PDB file of C-alpha atoms in Angstrom:
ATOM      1  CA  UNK O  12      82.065  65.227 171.893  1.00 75.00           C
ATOM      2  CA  UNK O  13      80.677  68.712 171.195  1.00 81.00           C
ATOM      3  CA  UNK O  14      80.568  71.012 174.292  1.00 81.00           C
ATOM      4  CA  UNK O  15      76.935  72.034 174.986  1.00 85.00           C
ATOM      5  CA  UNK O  16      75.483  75.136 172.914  1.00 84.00           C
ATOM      6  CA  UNK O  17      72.539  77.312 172.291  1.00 83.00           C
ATOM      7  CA  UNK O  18      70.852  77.146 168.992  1.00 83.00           C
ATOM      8  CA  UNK O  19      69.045  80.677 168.386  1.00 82.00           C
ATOM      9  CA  UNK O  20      65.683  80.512 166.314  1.00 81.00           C
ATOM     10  CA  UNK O  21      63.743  83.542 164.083  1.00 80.00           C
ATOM     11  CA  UNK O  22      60.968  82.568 167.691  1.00 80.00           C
ATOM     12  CA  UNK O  23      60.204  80.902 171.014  1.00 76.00           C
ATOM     13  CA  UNK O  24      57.607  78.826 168.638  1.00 78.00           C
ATOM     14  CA  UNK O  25      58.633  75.636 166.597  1.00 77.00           C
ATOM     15  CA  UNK O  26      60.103  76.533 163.299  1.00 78.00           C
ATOM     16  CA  UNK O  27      61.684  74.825 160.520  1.00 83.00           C
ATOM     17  CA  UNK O  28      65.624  74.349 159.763  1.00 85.00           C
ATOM     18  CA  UNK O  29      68.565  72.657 159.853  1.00 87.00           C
ATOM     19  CA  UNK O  30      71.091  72.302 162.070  1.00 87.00           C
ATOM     20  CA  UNK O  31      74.725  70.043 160.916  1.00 88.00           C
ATOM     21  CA  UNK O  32      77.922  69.358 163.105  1.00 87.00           C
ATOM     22  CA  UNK O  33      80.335  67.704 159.839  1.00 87.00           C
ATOM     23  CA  UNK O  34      83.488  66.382 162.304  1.00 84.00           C
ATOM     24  CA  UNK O  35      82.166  65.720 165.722  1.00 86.00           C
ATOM     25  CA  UNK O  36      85.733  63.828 168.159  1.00 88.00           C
ATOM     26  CA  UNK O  37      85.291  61.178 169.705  1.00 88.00           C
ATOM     27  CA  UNK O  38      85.432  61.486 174.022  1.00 86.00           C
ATOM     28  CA  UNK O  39      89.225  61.729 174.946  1.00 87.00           C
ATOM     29  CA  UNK O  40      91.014  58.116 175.877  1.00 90.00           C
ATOM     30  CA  UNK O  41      88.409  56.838 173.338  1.00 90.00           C
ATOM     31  CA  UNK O  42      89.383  53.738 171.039  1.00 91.00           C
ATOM     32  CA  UNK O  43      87.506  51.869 168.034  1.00 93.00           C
ATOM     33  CA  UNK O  44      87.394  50.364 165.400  1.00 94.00           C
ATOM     34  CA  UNK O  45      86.456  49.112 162.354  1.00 94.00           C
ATOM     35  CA  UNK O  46      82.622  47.290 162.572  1.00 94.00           C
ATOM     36  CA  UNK O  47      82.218  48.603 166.362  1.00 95.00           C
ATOM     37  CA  UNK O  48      78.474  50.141 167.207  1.00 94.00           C
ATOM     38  CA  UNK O  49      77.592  53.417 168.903  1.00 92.00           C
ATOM     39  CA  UNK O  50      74.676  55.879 169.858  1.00 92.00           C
ATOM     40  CA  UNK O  51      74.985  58.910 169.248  1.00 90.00           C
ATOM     41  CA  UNK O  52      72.683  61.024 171.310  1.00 89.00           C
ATOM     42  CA  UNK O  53      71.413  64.930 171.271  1.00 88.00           C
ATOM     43  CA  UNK O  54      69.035  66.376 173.692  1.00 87.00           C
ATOM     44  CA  UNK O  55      67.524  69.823 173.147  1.00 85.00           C
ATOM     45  CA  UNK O  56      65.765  71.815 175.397  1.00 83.00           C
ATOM     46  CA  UNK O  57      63.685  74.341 175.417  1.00 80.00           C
ATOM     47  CA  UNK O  58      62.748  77.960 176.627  1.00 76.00           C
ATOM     48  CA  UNK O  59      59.800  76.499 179.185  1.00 78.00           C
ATOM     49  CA  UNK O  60      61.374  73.090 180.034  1.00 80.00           C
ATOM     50  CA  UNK O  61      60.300  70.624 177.681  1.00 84.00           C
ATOM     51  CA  UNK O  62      62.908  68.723 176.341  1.00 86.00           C
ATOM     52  CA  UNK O  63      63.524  66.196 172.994  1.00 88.00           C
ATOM     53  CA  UNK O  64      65.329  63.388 173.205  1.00 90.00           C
ATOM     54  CA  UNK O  65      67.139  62.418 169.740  1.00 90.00           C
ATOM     55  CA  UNK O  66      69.247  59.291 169.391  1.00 92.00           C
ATOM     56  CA  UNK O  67      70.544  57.338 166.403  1.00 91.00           C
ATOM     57  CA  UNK O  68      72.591  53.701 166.146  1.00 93.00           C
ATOM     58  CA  UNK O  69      75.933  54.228 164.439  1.00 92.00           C
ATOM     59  CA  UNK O  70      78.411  52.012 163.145  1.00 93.00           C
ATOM     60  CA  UNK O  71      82.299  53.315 162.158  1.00 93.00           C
ATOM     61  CA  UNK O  72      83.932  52.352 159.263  1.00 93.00           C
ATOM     62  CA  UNK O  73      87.273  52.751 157.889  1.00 93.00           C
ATOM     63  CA  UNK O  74      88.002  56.232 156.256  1.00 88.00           C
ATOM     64  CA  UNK O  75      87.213  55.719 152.693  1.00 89.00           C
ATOM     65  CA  UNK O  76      84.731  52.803 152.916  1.00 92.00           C
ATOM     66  CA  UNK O  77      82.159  53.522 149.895  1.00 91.00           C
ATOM     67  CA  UNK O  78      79.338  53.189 151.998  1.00 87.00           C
ATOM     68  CA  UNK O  79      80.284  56.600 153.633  1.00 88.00           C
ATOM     69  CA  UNK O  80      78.822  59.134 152.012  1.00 88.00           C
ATOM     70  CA  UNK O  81      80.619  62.402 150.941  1.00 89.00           C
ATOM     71  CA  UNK O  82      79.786  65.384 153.365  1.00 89.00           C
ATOM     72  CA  UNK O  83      79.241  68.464 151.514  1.00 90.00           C
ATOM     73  CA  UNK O  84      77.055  71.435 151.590  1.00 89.00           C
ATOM     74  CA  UNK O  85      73.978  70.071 149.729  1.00 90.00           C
ATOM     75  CA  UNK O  86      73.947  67.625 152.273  1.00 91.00           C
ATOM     76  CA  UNK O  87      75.050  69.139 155.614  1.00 90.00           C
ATOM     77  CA  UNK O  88      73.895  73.009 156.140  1.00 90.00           C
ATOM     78  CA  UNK O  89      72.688  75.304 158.758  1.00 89.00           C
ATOM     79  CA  UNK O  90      69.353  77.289 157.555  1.00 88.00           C
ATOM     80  CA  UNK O  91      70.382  81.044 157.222  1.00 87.00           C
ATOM     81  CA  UNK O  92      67.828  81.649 160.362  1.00 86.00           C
ATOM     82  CA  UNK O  93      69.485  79.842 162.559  1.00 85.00           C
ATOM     83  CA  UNK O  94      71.818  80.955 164.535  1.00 84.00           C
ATOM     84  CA  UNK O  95      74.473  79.633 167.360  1.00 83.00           C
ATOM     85  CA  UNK O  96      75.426  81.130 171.047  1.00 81.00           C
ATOM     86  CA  UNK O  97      77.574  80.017 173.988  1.00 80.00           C
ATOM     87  CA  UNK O  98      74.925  78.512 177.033  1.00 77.00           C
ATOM     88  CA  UNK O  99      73.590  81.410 179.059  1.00 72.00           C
ATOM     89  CA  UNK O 100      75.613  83.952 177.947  1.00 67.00           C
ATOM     90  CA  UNK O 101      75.299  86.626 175.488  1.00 61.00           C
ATOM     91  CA  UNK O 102      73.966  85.939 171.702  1.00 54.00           C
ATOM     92  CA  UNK O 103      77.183  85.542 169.647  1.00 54.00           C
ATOM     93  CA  UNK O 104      75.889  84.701 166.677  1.00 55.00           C
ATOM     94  CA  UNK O 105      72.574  86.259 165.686  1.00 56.00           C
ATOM     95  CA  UNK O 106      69.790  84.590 163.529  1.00 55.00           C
ATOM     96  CA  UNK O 107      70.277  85.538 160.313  1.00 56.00           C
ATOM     97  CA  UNK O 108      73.863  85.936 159.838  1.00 54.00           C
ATOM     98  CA  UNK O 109      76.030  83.998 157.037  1.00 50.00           C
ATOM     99  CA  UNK O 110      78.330  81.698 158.759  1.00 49.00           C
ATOM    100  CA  UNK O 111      80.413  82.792 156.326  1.00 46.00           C
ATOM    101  CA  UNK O 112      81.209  86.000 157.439  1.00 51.00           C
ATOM    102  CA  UNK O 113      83.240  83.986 160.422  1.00 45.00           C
ATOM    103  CA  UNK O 114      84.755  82.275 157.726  1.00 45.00           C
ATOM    104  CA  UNK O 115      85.980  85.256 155.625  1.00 46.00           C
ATOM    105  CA  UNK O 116      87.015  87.023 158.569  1.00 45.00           C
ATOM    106  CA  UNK O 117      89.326  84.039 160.168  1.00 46.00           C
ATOM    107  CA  UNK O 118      87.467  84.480 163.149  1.00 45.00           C
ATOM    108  CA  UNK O 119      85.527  81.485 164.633  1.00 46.00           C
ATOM    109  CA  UNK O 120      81.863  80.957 163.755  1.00 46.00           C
ATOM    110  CA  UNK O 121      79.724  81.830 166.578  1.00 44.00           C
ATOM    111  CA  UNK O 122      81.963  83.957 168.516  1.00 41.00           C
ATOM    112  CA  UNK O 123      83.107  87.279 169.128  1.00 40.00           C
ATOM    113  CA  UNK O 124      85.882  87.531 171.894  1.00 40.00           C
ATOM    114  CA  UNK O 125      87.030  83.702 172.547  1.00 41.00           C
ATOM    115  CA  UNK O 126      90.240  83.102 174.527  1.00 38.00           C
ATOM    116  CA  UNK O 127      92.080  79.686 175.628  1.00 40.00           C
ATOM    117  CA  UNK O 128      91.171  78.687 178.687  1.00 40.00           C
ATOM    118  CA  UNK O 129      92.812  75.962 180.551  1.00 42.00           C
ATOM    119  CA  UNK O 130      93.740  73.780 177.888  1.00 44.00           C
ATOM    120  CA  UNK O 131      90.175  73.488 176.788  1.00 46.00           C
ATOM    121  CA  UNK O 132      87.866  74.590 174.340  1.00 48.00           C
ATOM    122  CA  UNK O 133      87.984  77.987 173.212  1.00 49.00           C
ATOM    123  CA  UNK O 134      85.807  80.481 176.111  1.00 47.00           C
ATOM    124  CA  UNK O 135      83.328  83.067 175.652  1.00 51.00           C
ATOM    125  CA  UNK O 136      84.987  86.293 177.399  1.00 51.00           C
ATOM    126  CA  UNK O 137      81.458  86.334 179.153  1.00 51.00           C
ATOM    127  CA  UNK O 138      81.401  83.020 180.256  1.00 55.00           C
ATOM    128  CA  UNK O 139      84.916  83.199 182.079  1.00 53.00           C
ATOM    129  CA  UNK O 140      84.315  86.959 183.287  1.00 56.00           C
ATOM    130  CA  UNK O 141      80.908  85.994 184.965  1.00 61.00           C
ATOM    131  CA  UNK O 142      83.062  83.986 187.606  1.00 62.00           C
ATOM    132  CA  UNK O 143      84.504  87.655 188.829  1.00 64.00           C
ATOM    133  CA  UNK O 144      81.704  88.711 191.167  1.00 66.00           C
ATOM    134  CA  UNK O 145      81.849  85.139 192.954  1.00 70.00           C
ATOM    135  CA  UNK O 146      86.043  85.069 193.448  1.00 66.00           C
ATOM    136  CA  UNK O 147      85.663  88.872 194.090  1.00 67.00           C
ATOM    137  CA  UNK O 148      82.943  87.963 197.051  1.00 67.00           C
ATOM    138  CA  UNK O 149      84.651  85.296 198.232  1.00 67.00           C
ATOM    139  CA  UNK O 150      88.084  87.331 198.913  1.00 69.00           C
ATOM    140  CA  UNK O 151      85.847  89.957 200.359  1.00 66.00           C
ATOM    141  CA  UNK O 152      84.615  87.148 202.665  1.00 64.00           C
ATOM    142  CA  UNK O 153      88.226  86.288 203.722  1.00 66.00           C
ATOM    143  CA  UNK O 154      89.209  89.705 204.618  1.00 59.00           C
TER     144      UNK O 154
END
């Protein structure tokens, strides 16, 4: 599944745009097939705490049944004013920018200074460094 992000709007206020993930995995140790039925869920919150629950019924097919449709941009885009950040850290990505400046670049879209961590997804720097203060006051603790 896709690891939770922030989407970053042109305001707090509602606004229109889109917003497409083309290849989202399946969970690890995850098997189907063929005819088998899903629900594929996405909750997004907001600034003051209300919340929007979005779910749709899925069912998979083989790879190259013609009853998938092709993905391509006229079909899957995110709006130019949208933009993408890690949760609670710093903006990454700002509103605004062509995701295709990642692209040209070979960097990553929506992030600056990433790094492997733990065999998982790639890290903000921010998001790993923010766990300094804590270990740091904790060793002070055992002195």
């Amino acid at each position: 599944m896709i690891p939770v992000f922030q989407i970053l709007g042109p305001s707090k206020n509602p606004y229109p745009g889109t917003v497409c993930l083309p290849q989202v995995p399946l969970p690890a140790n995850t098997t189907v097939k063929a005819g088998d039925h899903a629900t594929i869920q996405i909750v997004e919150l907001a600034v003051h705490g209300a919340s929007l629950f979005s779910c749709v019924d899925i069912e998979f097919a083989e790879p190259g049944d013609p009853k998938i449709g092709k993905v391509n941009d006229s079909n899957c885009f995110n709006s130019q004013d949208i933009g993408f950040a890690d949760v609670y850290t710093i903006t990454t990505k700002e509103s605004g920018q062509a995701a295709a400046e990642a692209a040209t670049s070979g960097a990553e879209p929506g992030s600056s200074v990433t790094f492997w961590y733990m065999g998982k997804r790639p890290q903000s720097a921010w998001a790993v460094f923010s766990w300094v203060p804590i270990v740091v006051g904790g060793l002070w603790v055992l002195l």
